[in-house]
PDB file of C-alpha atoms in Angstrom:
ATOM      1  CA  UNK A 353       8.992   1.553   1.594  1.00 49.00           C
ATOM      2  CA  UNK A 354       9.020   2.552   5.259  1.00 51.00           C
ATOM      3  CA  UNK A 355       5.928   4.080   6.790  1.00 53.00           C
ATOM      4  CA  UNK A 356       5.861   7.591   8.190  1.00 51.00           C
ATOM      5  CA  UNK A 357       6.665   8.231  11.854  1.00 56.00           C
ATOM      6  CA  UNK A 358       3.704   7.433  14.102  1.00 59.00           C
ATOM      7  CA  UNK A 359       2.641   8.985  17.381  1.00 68.00           C
ATOM      8  CA  UNK A 360       3.409   7.157  20.618  1.00 73.00           C
ATOM      9  CA  UNK A 361      -0.217   6.014  20.921  1.00 75.00           C
ATOM     10  CA  UNK A 362      -0.270   4.732  17.340  1.00 72.00           C
ATOM     11  CA  UNK A 363       3.008   2.860  17.876  1.00 74.00           C
ATOM     12  CA  UNK A 364       1.603   1.265  21.027  1.00 81.00           C
ATOM     13  CA  UNK A 365      -1.531   0.136  19.189  1.00 83.00           C
ATOM     14  CA  UNK A 366       0.518  -1.279  16.338  1.00 82.00           C
ATOM     15  CA  UNK A 367       2.851  -3.107  18.745  1.00 84.00           C
ATOM     16  CA  UNK A 368      -0.088  -4.671  20.570  1.00 87.00           C
ATOM     17  CA  UNK A 369      -1.665  -5.752  17.301  1.00 89.00           C
ATOM     18  CA  UNK A 370       1.640  -7.229  16.077  1.00 90.00           C
ATOM     19  CA  UNK A 371       1.942  -9.283  19.274  1.00 90.00           C
ATOM     20  CA  UNK A 372      -1.576 -10.691  19.070  1.00 92.00           C
ATOM     21  CA  UNK A 373      -1.440 -11.232  15.316  1.00 93.00           C
ATOM     22  CA  UNK A 374       1.809 -13.233  15.299  1.00 95.00           C
ATOM     23  CA  UNK A 375       0.850 -15.220  18.392  1.00 93.00           C
ATOM     24  CA  UNK A 376      -2.495 -16.219  16.905  1.00 94.00           C
ATOM     25  CA  UNK A 377      -0.972 -17.193  13.555  1.00 94.00           C
ATOM     26  CA  UNK A 378       1.832 -19.132  15.240  1.00 93.00           C
ATOM     27  CA  UNK A 379      -0.702 -21.033  17.361  1.00 93.00           C
ATOM     28  CA  UNK A 380      -2.583 -22.351  14.353  1.00 92.00           C
ATOM     29  CA  UNK A 381       0.471 -23.944  12.659  1.00 90.00           C
ATOM     30  CA  UNK A 382       1.556 -27.263  14.156  1.00 87.00           C
ATOM     31  CA  UNK A 383       5.112 -28.621  13.850  1.00 82.00           C
ATOM     32  CA  UNK A 384       3.759 -31.247  11.460  1.00 79.00           C
ATOM     33  CA  UNK A 385       2.130 -28.542   9.332  1.00 80.00           C
ATOM     34  CA  UNK A 386       5.509 -26.814   9.116  1.00 74.00           C
ATOM     35  CA  UNK A 387       7.228 -30.015   8.002  1.00 68.00           C
ATOM     36  CA  UNK A 388       9.063 -30.587  11.274  1.00 66.00           C
ATOM     37  CA  UNK A 389       9.726 -34.004  12.746  1.00 52.00           C
ATOM     38  CA  UNK A 390       7.046 -34.729  15.338  1.00 57.00           C
ATOM     39  CA  UNK A 391       8.188 -36.479  18.509  1.00 56.00           C
ATOM     40  CA  UNK A 392       6.624 -36.730  21.931  1.00 48.00           C
ATOM     41  CA  UNK A 393       4.317 -33.705  22.272  1.00 55.00           C
ATOM     42  CA  UNK A 394       3.175 -34.315  25.856  1.00 58.00           C
ATOM     43  CA  UNK A 395       5.494 -31.645  27.222  1.00 59.00           C
ATOM     44  CA  UNK A 396       4.421 -28.962  24.752  1.00 69.00           C
ATOM     45  CA  UNK A 397       2.376 -26.150  26.228  1.00 70.00           C
ATOM     46  CA  UNK A 398       2.230 -24.255  22.928  1.00 70.00           C
ATOM     47  CA  UNK A 399      -0.680 -25.294  20.687  1.00 75.00           C
ATOM     48  CA  UNK A 400       1.286 -24.458  17.565  1.00 88.00           C
ATOM     49  CA  UNK A 401       4.856 -23.504  16.754  1.00 90.00           C
ATOM     50  CA  UNK A 402       7.172 -22.101  19.401  1.00 89.00           C
ATOM     51  CA  UNK A 403       8.912 -18.795  18.783  1.00 90.00           C
ATOM     52  CA  UNK A 404      12.268 -20.488  18.339  1.00 88.00           C
ATOM     53  CA  UNK A 405      10.777 -22.877  15.793  1.00 87.00           C
ATOM     54  CA  UNK A 406       9.413 -20.000  13.733  1.00 90.00           C
ATOM     55  CA  UNK A 407      12.797 -18.285  13.918  1.00 87.00           C
ATOM     56  CA  UNK A 408      14.695 -21.369  12.790  1.00 82.00           C
ATOM     57  CA  UNK A 409      12.297 -22.157   9.952  1.00 83.00           C
ATOM     58  CA  UNK A 410      12.381 -18.528   8.764  1.00 84.00           C
ATOM     59  CA  UNK A 411      16.158 -18.300   9.045  1.00 81.00           C
ATOM     60  CA  UNK A 412      16.226 -15.443  11.562  1.00 83.00           C
ATOM     61  CA  UNK A 413      17.613 -15.116  15.070  1.00 82.00           C
ATOM     62  CA  UNK A 414      15.432 -16.250  17.950  1.00 84.00           C
ATOM     63  CA  UNK A 415      15.966 -12.990  19.818  1.00 88.00           C
ATOM     64  CA  UNK A 416      15.158 -10.965  16.710  1.00 89.00           C
ATOM     65  CA  UNK A 417      11.906 -12.845  16.084  1.00 91.00           C
ATOM     66  CA  UNK A 418      10.973 -12.522  19.765  1.00 92.00           C
ATOM     67  CA  UNK A 419      11.457  -8.759  19.543  1.00 90.00           C
ATOM     68  CA  UNK A 420       9.340  -8.636  16.388  1.00 91.00           C
ATOM     69  CA  UNK A 421       6.530 -10.567  18.060  1.00 90.00           C
ATOM     70  CA  UNK A 422       6.764  -8.282  21.083  1.00 88.00           C
ATOM     71  CA  UNK A 423       6.230  -5.311  18.786  1.00 82.00           C
ATOM     72  CA  UNK A 424       9.591  -3.695  19.488  1.00 83.00           C
ATOM     73  CA  UNK A 425      10.988  -1.006  17.192  1.00 78.00           C
ATOM     74  CA  UNK A 426      13.447  -3.004  15.070  1.00 80.00           C
ATOM     75  CA  UNK A 427      14.567  -2.850  11.461  1.00 82.00           C
ATOM     76  CA  UNK A 428      12.833  -5.352   9.209  1.00 85.00           C
ATOM     77  CA  UNK A 429      13.074  -6.183   5.523  1.00 86.00           C
ATOM     78  CA  UNK A 430      10.538  -7.487   3.065  1.00 85.00           C
ATOM     79  CA  UNK A 431      12.554 -10.666   2.519  1.00 84.00           C
ATOM     80  CA  UNK A 432      12.469 -11.524   6.224  1.00 88.00           C
ATOM     81  CA  UNK A 433       8.753 -10.773   6.501  1.00 92.00           C
ATOM     82  CA  UNK A 434       8.119 -12.993   3.482  1.00 88.00           C
ATOM     83  CA  UNK A 435      10.067 -15.813   5.139  1.00 87.00           C
ATOM     84  CA  UNK A 436       7.977 -15.473   8.301  1.00 93.00           C
ATOM     85  CA  UNK A 437       4.793 -15.310   6.232  1.00 91.00           C
ATOM     86  CA  UNK A 438       5.724 -18.580   4.530  1.00 88.00           C
ATOM     87  CA  UNK A 439       6.400 -20.336   7.844  1.00 89.00           C
ATOM     88  CA  UNK A 440       3.118 -19.108   9.334  1.00 94.00           C
ATOM     89  CA  UNK A 441       1.241 -19.911   6.135  1.00 91.00           C
ATOM     90  CA  UNK A 442      -0.191 -16.420   5.804  1.00 91.00           C
ATOM     91  CA  UNK A 443      -2.519 -15.730   2.921  1.00 87.00           C
ATOM     92  CA  UNK A 444      -2.237 -12.607   0.739  1.00 83.00           C
ATOM     93  CA  UNK A 445      -4.314 -10.400   3.046  1.00 85.00           C
ATOM     94  CA  UNK A 446      -2.489 -11.588   6.178  1.00 90.00           C
ATOM     95  CA  UNK A 447       0.909 -11.035   4.546  1.00 90.00           C
ATOM     96  CA  UNK A 448      -0.050  -7.465   3.659  1.00 87.00           C
ATOM     97  CA  UNK A 449      -1.270  -6.905   7.225  1.00 89.00           C
ATOM     98  CA  UNK A 450       2.084  -8.161   8.563  1.00 91.00           C
ATOM     99  CA  UNK A 451       3.932  -5.665   6.352  1.00 89.00           C
ATOM    100  CA  UNK A 452       1.795  -2.789   7.604  1.00 86.00           C
ATOM    101  CA  UNK A 453       2.222  -3.760  11.247  1.00 87.00           C
ATOM    102  CA  UNK A 454       5.991  -3.972  10.725  1.00 85.00           C
ATOM    103  CA  UNK A 455       6.025  -0.445   9.300  1.00 80.00           C
ATOM    104  CA  UNK A 456       6.529  -1.343   5.647  1.00 82.00           C
ATOM    105  CA  UNK A 457       4.315  -0.610   2.663  1.00 74.00           C
ATOM    106  CA  UNK A 458       3.491  -4.051   1.249  1.00 74.00           C
ATOM    107  CA  UNK A 459       4.350  -4.897  -2.349  1.00 67.00           C
ATOM    108  CA  UNK A 460       1.266  -5.764  -4.327  1.00 56.00           C
ATOM    109  CA  UNK A 461       1.209  -9.013  -6.315  1.00 51.00           C
ATOM    110  CA  UNK A 462       0.279  -8.758  -9.969  1.00 43.00           C
ATOM    111  CA  UNK A 463      -1.953 -11.687 -10.921  1.00 46.00           C
ATOM    112  CA  UNK A 464      -2.600 -12.549 -14.548  1.00 43.00           C
ATOM    113  CA  UNK A 465      -6.109 -11.112 -14.319  1.00 45.00           C
ATOM    114  CA  UNK A 466      -4.604  -7.641 -14.020  1.00 54.00           C
ATOM    115  CA  UNK A 467      -2.794  -7.713 -17.345  1.00 72.00           C
ATOM    116  CA  UNK A 468      -3.408  -4.507 -19.259  1.00 85.00           C
ATOM    117  CA  UNK A 469      -4.701  -4.719 -22.850  1.00 89.00           C
ATOM    118  CA  UNK A 470      -2.014  -3.562 -25.255  1.00 91.00           C
ATOM    119  CA  UNK A 471      -4.282  -0.890 -26.734  1.00 93.00           C
ATOM    120  CA  UNK A 472      -4.860   0.626 -23.289  1.00 95.00           C
ATOM    121  CA  UNK A 473      -1.165   0.552 -22.473  1.00 94.00           C
ATOM    122  CA  UNK A 474      -0.479   2.477 -25.676  1.00 96.00           C
ATOM    123  CA  UNK A 475      -2.988   5.129 -24.592  1.00 96.00           C
ATOM    124  CA  UNK A 476      -1.264   5.464 -21.219  1.00 97.00           C
ATOM    125  CA  UNK A 477       2.191   5.721 -22.774  1.00 96.00           C
ATOM    126  CA  UNK A 478       1.039   8.136 -25.497  1.00 97.00           C
ATOM    127  CA  UNK A 479      -0.208  10.568 -22.845  1.00 98.00           C
ATOM    128  CA  UNK A 480       3.409  11.689 -22.318  1.00 96.00           C
ATOM    129  CA  UNK A 481       4.687  14.173 -21.277  1.00 96.00           C
ATOM    130  CA  UNK A 482       1.614  14.213 -19.039  1.00 98.00           C
ATOM    131  CA  UNK A 483       1.061  11.686 -16.227  1.00 98.00           C
ATOM    132  CA  UNK A 484      -1.373   8.804 -16.627  1.00 98.00           C
ATOM    133  CA  UNK A 485      -1.985   5.676 -14.600  1.00 97.00           C
ATOM    134  CA  UNK A 486      -4.500   2.865 -14.192  1.00 96.00           C
ATOM    135  CA  UNK A 487      -6.025   1.696 -10.892  1.00 95.00           C
ATOM    136  CA  UNK A 488      -7.994  -1.449 -10.178  1.00 93.00           C
ATOM    137  CA  UNK A 489     -11.140  -1.563  -8.071  1.00 92.00           C
ATOM    138  CA  UNK A 490      -9.141  -1.681  -4.798  1.00 91.00           C
ATOM    139  CA  UNK A 491      -6.872   1.233  -5.777  1.00 93.00           C
ATOM    140  CA  UNK A 492      -3.909  -0.956  -6.667  1.00 87.00           C
ATOM    141  CA  UNK A 493      -1.643   0.433  -9.374  1.00 89.00           C
ATOM    142  CA  UNK A 494      -1.915  -1.604 -12.561  1.00 90.00           C
ATOM    143  CA  UNK A 495      -0.108   0.542 -15.146  1.00 93.00           C
ATOM    144  CA  UNK A 496       1.751   3.869 -15.087  1.00 94.00           C
ATOM    145  CA  UNK A 497       3.551   5.921 -17.702  1.00 95.00           C
ATOM    146  CA  UNK A 498       7.019   7.375 -17.312  1.00 96.00           C
ATOM    147  CA  UNK A 499       5.831  10.822 -16.239  1.00 97.00           C
ATOM    148  CA  UNK A 500       3.636   9.366 -13.490  1.00 96.00           C
ATOM    149  CA  UNK A 501       6.720   7.552 -12.206  1.00 93.00           C
ATOM    150  CA  UNK A 502       8.734  10.776 -12.158  1.00 95.00           C
ATOM    151  CA  UNK A 503       6.017  13.066 -10.779  1.00 96.00           C
ATOM    152  CA  UNK A 504       4.317  10.804  -8.217  1.00 93.00           C
ATOM    153  CA  UNK A 505       7.058   8.246  -7.631  1.00 86.00           C
ATOM    154  CA  UNK A 506       4.730   5.412  -8.673  1.00 84.00           C
ATOM    155  CA  UNK A 507       5.814   2.025 -10.015  1.00 71.00           C
ATOM    156  CA  UNK A 508       3.565  -0.657 -11.494  1.00 61.00           C
ATOM    157  CA  UNK A 509       4.421  -3.123  -8.716  1.00 54.00           C
ATOM    158  CA  UNK A 510       4.339  -0.338  -6.155  1.00 54.00           C
ATOM    159  CA  UNK A 511       1.196  -1.495  -4.362  1.00 65.00           C
ATOM    160  CA  UNK A 512      -1.788   0.553  -3.348  1.00 83.00           C
ATOM    161  CA  UNK A 513      -2.349   4.279  -3.911  1.00 89.00           C
ATOM    162  CA  UNK A 514      -4.355   4.678  -0.709  1.00 89.00           C
ATOM    163  CA  UNK A 515      -1.594   3.054   1.339  1.00 83.00           C
ATOM    164  CA  UNK A 516       1.067   5.185  -0.352  1.00 82.00           C
ATOM    165  CA  UNK A 517      -0.857   8.400   0.282  1.00 89.00           C
ATOM    166  CA  UNK A 518      -1.070   7.843   4.038  1.00 86.00           C
ATOM    167  CA  UNK A 519       2.178   5.986   4.739  1.00 78.00           C
ATOM    168  CA  UNK A 520       4.864   7.395   2.437  1.00 79.00           C
ATOM    169  CA  UNK A 521       6.675  10.375   3.946  1.00 79.00           C
ATOM    170  CA  UNK A 522       8.222  11.125   0.540  1.00 81.00           C
ATOM    171  CA  UNK A 523       4.848  11.240  -1.174  1.00 86.00           C
ATOM    172  CA  UNK A 524       3.280  13.245   1.630  1.00 88.00           C
ATOM    173  CA  UNK A 525       5.974  15.911   1.428  1.00 90.00           C
ATOM    174  CA  UNK A 526       5.254  16.385  -2.283  1.00 94.00           C
ATOM    175  CA  UNK A 527       1.473  16.854  -1.996  1.00 96.00           C
ATOM    176  CA  UNK A 528       0.410  20.453  -1.464  1.00 96.00           C
ATOM    177  CA  UNK A 529      -2.713  20.899   0.686  1.00 94.00           C
ATOM    178  CA  UNK A 530      -2.246  17.321   1.935  1.00 95.00           C
ATOM    179  CA  UNK A 531      -5.025  17.393   4.551  1.00 96.00           C
ATOM    180  CA  UNK A 532      -7.633  18.584   2.049  1.00 96.00           C
ATOM    181  CA  UNK A 533      -6.512  15.924  -0.399  1.00 96.00           C
ATOM    182  CA  UNK A 534      -6.629  13.272   2.339  1.00 97.00           C
ATOM    183  CA  UNK A 535     -10.264  14.030   3.125  1.00 97.00           C
ATOM    184  CA  UNK A 536     -11.198  13.872  -0.540  1.00 96.00           C
ATOM    185  CA  UNK A 537      -9.395  10.561  -1.025  1.00 96.00           C
ATOM    186  CA  UNK A 538     -10.951   8.853   2.000  1.00 97.00           C
ATOM    187  CA  UNK A 539     -14.415  10.079   1.000  1.00 97.00           C
ATOM    188  CA  UNK A 540     -13.886   8.686  -2.505  1.00 96.00           C
ATOM    189  CA  UNK A 541     -12.647   5.370  -1.121  1.00 96.00           C
ATOM    190  CA  UNK A 542     -15.739   5.084   1.091  1.00 95.00           C
ATOM    191  CA  UNK A 543     -17.952   5.779  -1.931  1.00 94.00           C
ATOM    192  CA  UNK A 544     -16.152   3.050  -3.875  1.00 93.00           C
ATOM    193  CA  UNK A 545     -16.522   0.600  -0.982  1.00 92.00           C
ATOM    194  CA  UNK A 546     -20.274   1.251  -0.889  1.00 91.00           C
ATOM    195  CA  UNK A 547     -20.552   0.059  -4.489  1.00 89.00           C
ATOM    196  CA  UNK A 548     -19.154  -3.345  -3.526  1.00 87.00           C
ATOM    197  CA  UNK A 549     -20.832  -4.250  -0.204  1.00 82.00           C
ATOM    198  CA  UNK A 550     -19.992  -7.947  -0.628  1.00 82.00           C
ATOM    199  CA  UNK A 551     -16.285  -7.348  -1.284  1.00 85.00           C
ATOM    200  CA  UNK A 552     -14.350  -7.931   1.975  1.00 85.00           C
ATOM    201  CA  UNK A 553     -11.160  -6.369   0.594  1.00 84.00           C
ATOM    202  CA  UNK A 554     -12.457  -2.837   1.147  1.00 90.00           C
ATOM    203  CA  UNK A 555     -13.201  -3.514   4.804  1.00 87.00           C
ATOM    204  CA  UNK A 556      -9.874  -5.246   5.330  1.00 82.00           C
ATOM    205  CA  UNK A 557      -7.969  -2.385   3.726  1.00 85.00           C
ATOM    206  CA  UNK A 558      -9.854   0.214   5.768  1.00 89.00           C
ATOM    207  CA  UNK A 559      -9.189  -1.722   8.977  1.00 84.00           C
ATOM    208  CA  UNK A 560      -5.488  -2.021   8.188  1.00 80.00           C
ATOM    209  CA  UNK A 561      -5.231   1.670   7.373  1.00 85.00           C
ATOM    210  CA  UNK A 562      -6.975   2.637  10.619  1.00 87.00           C
ATOM    211  CA  UNK A 563      -4.405   0.585  12.533  1.00 80.00           C
ATOM    212  CA  UNK A 564      -1.370   2.238  10.920  1.00 74.00           C
ATOM    213  CA  UNK A 565      -2.582   5.797  10.279  1.00 84.00           C
ATOM    214  CA  UNK A 566      -4.312   7.844  12.959  1.00 87.00           C
ATOM    215  CA  UNK A 567      -5.168  10.473  10.335  1.00 92.00           C
ATOM    216  CA  UNK A 568      -6.891   7.925   8.125  1.00 93.00           C
ATOM    217  CA  UNK A 569      -8.789   6.572  11.146  1.00 93.00           C
ATOM    218  CA  UNK A 570      -9.956  10.058  12.114  1.00 96.00           C
ATOM    219  CA  UNK A 571     -11.176  10.890   8.603  1.00 97.00           C
ATOM    220  CA  UNK A 572     -12.725   7.438   8.100  1.00 97.00           C
ATOM    221  CA  UNK A 573     -14.809   7.942  11.249  1.00 96.00           C
ATOM    222  CA  UNK A 574     -16.394  11.053   9.712  1.00 96.00           C
ATOM    223  CA  UNK A 575     -18.240   8.881   7.146  1.00 96.00           C
ATOM    224  CA  UNK A 576     -17.991  11.493   4.390  1.00 95.00           C
ATOM    225  CA  UNK A 577     -18.804  10.386   0.843  1.00 94.00           C
ATOM    226  CA  UNK A 578     -17.468  11.991  -2.305  1.00 93.00           C
ATOM    227  CA  UNK A 579     -17.772  10.758  -5.852  1.00 90.00           C
ATOM    228  CA  UNK A 580     -16.045  12.970  -8.374  1.00 90.00           C
ATOM    229  CA  UNK A 581     -14.386  12.258 -11.697  1.00 94.00           C
ATOM    230  CA  UNK A 582     -12.419  15.495 -11.986  1.00 96.00           C
ATOM    231  CA  UNK A 583     -10.250  17.662  -9.786  1.00 95.00           C
ATOM    232  CA  UNK A 584      -6.941  19.443  -9.297  1.00 96.00           C
ATOM    233  CA  UNK A 585      -3.638  18.177  -7.916  1.00 97.00           C
ATOM    234  CA  UNK A 586      -0.735  20.376  -6.843  1.00 97.00           C
ATOM    235  CA  UNK A 587       2.632  18.663  -6.491  1.00 97.00           C
ATOM    236  CA  UNK A 588       5.794  20.227  -5.050  1.00 97.00           C
ATOM    237  CA  UNK A 589       8.391  18.342  -7.079  1.00 96.00           C
ATOM    238  CA  UNK A 590      11.906  18.275  -5.662  1.00 94.00           C
ATOM    239  CA  UNK A 591      13.577  18.794  -9.059  1.00 95.00           C
ATOM    240  CA  UNK A 592      11.325  21.071 -11.124  1.00 96.00           C
ATOM    241  CA  UNK A 593       9.176  22.861  -8.558  1.00 97.00           C
ATOM    242  CA  UNK A 594       5.407  23.219  -8.399  1.00 98.00           C
ATOM    243  CA  UNK A 595       3.294  21.188 -10.823  1.00 98.00           C
ATOM    244  CA  UNK A 596      -0.437  21.869 -11.148  1.00 98.00           C
ATOM    245  CA  UNK A 597      -2.721  19.359 -12.867  1.00 98.00           C
ATOM    246  CA  UNK A 598      -6.356  19.096 -13.792  1.00 98.00           C
ATOM    247  CA  UNK A 599      -7.203  15.400 -13.758  1.00 98.00           C
ATOM    248  CA  UNK A 600      -9.998  13.356 -15.277  1.00 98.00           C
ATOM    249  CA  UNK A 601     -11.031   9.855 -14.219  1.00 97.00           C
ATOM    250  CA  UNK A 602     -12.362   7.511 -16.895  1.00 97.00           C
ATOM    251  CA  UNK A 603     -14.091   4.186 -16.284  1.00 94.00           C
ATOM    252  CA  UNK A 604     -13.341   1.280 -18.609  1.00 92.00           C
ATOM    253  CA  UNK A 605     -16.135  -1.093 -19.666  1.00 87.00           C
ATOM    254  CA  UNK A 606     -13.598  -3.718 -20.750  1.00 85.00           C
ATOM    255  CA  UNK A 607     -12.005  -3.659 -17.267  1.00 90.00           C
ATOM    256  CA  UNK A 608     -14.868  -3.403 -14.740  1.00 88.00           C
ATOM    257  CA  UNK A 609     -13.915  -1.480 -11.620  1.00 90.00           C
ATOM    258  CA  UNK A 610     -10.731  -0.084 -13.172  1.00 94.00           C
ATOM    259  CA  UNK A 611     -10.147   3.639 -13.622  1.00 96.00           C
ATOM    260  CA  UNK A 612      -7.804   5.525 -15.904  1.00 98.00           C
ATOM    261  CA  UNK A 613      -6.535   8.813 -14.453  1.00 98.00           C
ATOM    262  CA  UNK A 614      -5.338  11.344 -17.023  1.00 98.00           C
ATOM    263  CA  UNK A 615      -3.556  14.496 -15.869  1.00 99.00           C
ATOM    264  CA  UNK A 616      -3.440  17.718 -17.908  1.00 98.00           C
ATOM    265  CA  UNK A 617      -1.186  20.684 -17.019  1.00 98.00           C
ATOM    266  CA  UNK A 618      -3.311  23.497 -15.619  1.00 98.00           C
ATOM    267  CA  UNK A 619      -3.654  26.609 -17.756  1.00 97.00           C
ATOM    268  CA  UNK A 620      -1.556  29.675 -16.926  1.00 96.00           C
ATOM    269  CA  UNK A 621       1.124  27.576 -15.204  1.00 97.00           C
ATOM    270  CA  UNK A 622       4.580  26.394 -16.215  1.00 98.00           C
ATOM    271  CA  UNK A 623       3.672  22.774 -15.601  1.00 98.00           C
ATOM    272  CA  UNK A 624       3.892  21.637 -19.243  1.00 97.00           C
ATOM    273  CA  UNK A 625       7.402  23.044 -19.705  1.00 97.00           C
ATOM    274  CA  UNK A 626       8.546  21.604 -16.399  1.00 97.00           C
ATOM    275  CA  UNK A 627       7.257  18.158 -17.348  1.00 97.00           C
ATOM    276  CA  UNK A 628       9.202  18.264 -20.600  1.00 96.00           C
ATOM    277  CA  UNK A 629      12.336  19.301 -18.721  1.00 96.00           C
ATOM    278  CA  UNK A 630      11.802  16.526 -16.168  1.00 96.00           C
ATOM    279  CA  UNK A 631      11.509  13.890 -18.887  1.00 95.00           C
ATOM    280  CA  UNK A 632      14.572  15.196 -20.707  1.00 93.00           C
ATOM    281  CA  UNK A 633      16.601  15.124 -17.506  1.00 90.00           C
ATOM    282  CA  UNK A 634      15.539  11.552 -16.763  1.00 85.00           C
ATOM    283  CA  UNK A 635      16.615  10.412 -20.233  1.00 76.00           C
ATOM    284  CA  UNK A 636      19.937  12.180 -19.936  1.00 58.00           C
TER     285      UNK A 636
END
C-alpha cells in the first residue's frame, strides 16, 4: 500500500533518512558476511558492501539501487525491498523502517504467538453484519471479520492500524472528521505506550511515524493522553454511503495487551440496513 503524498519538506526529510539508513546498513555488512568471494581488500575504501554489490546480490539494477539510496522518487515494490533487506541483513524493525522510508506501508508478520483462540474467532465472526476486529498491544491487526474488511478495508495480514490511519489515502478519504479522529488516536497510542515503558516497539513506531507523517509528528509533540473504551466512528463508504458506529473496546485476560473492538450501528441511522446490503453485494 502506497503512502499518502507528502509535503516537499517531509519528502526531503525522508530522502535524507533513506540515504543515511541504507549507507549505514550497507557499511556493516562485509562481502564475506554476504557470502561473496573475498579477494584482496587493500583497495577497498568501503567498510562494507559497495552499492553495486548490494544491487547484484538483490537482483536489481545498479542505477536503480543508487537512486533508491539517494532517496530519489522512484517506484518500488515490496518484493524488491525484501530482497534488499535480506542482503543487508535487516531485522524486523529495520525492514519495516525501510518500507516506510520507501513510501510503502509494511506488511506485518504473523508469528505463532498471535494465533487467535478458536472461541474468540467465532465471537468476531458472529458479530456480523457488524464490524469487529482484534488488535495486539502494538496496534497490529490480528483478526477481522468480513464486515470490517468491507467497511474499513482491513485484512488480517494488513499490518498496523496506526500506520494505516496516517499513511493510507484510501482510508483517510473514508474517515469523516479525520483530524479529530487523528488526535484521539495519537492520544490513545501515547497512553498505551505509557503502560509499557520498557517496550521499545512503541518508541520505534512513534519515531517511524514522525518521519513519514508530518501530521502525526505535530500531534505527537502535543503530548495529549486519552484513554477511552467507547466512542463513535463515521465512515463515508464509497458503495453504501455514510455509516455511523458506536464502538466498544474490550480487553482480553487470555490475551494480555490485546483489544477486541466491537462496532454497533448508531441509533436513528440507516447503518444497519446499509451493512446488510454491503454484505449481500459482496457475496453476489
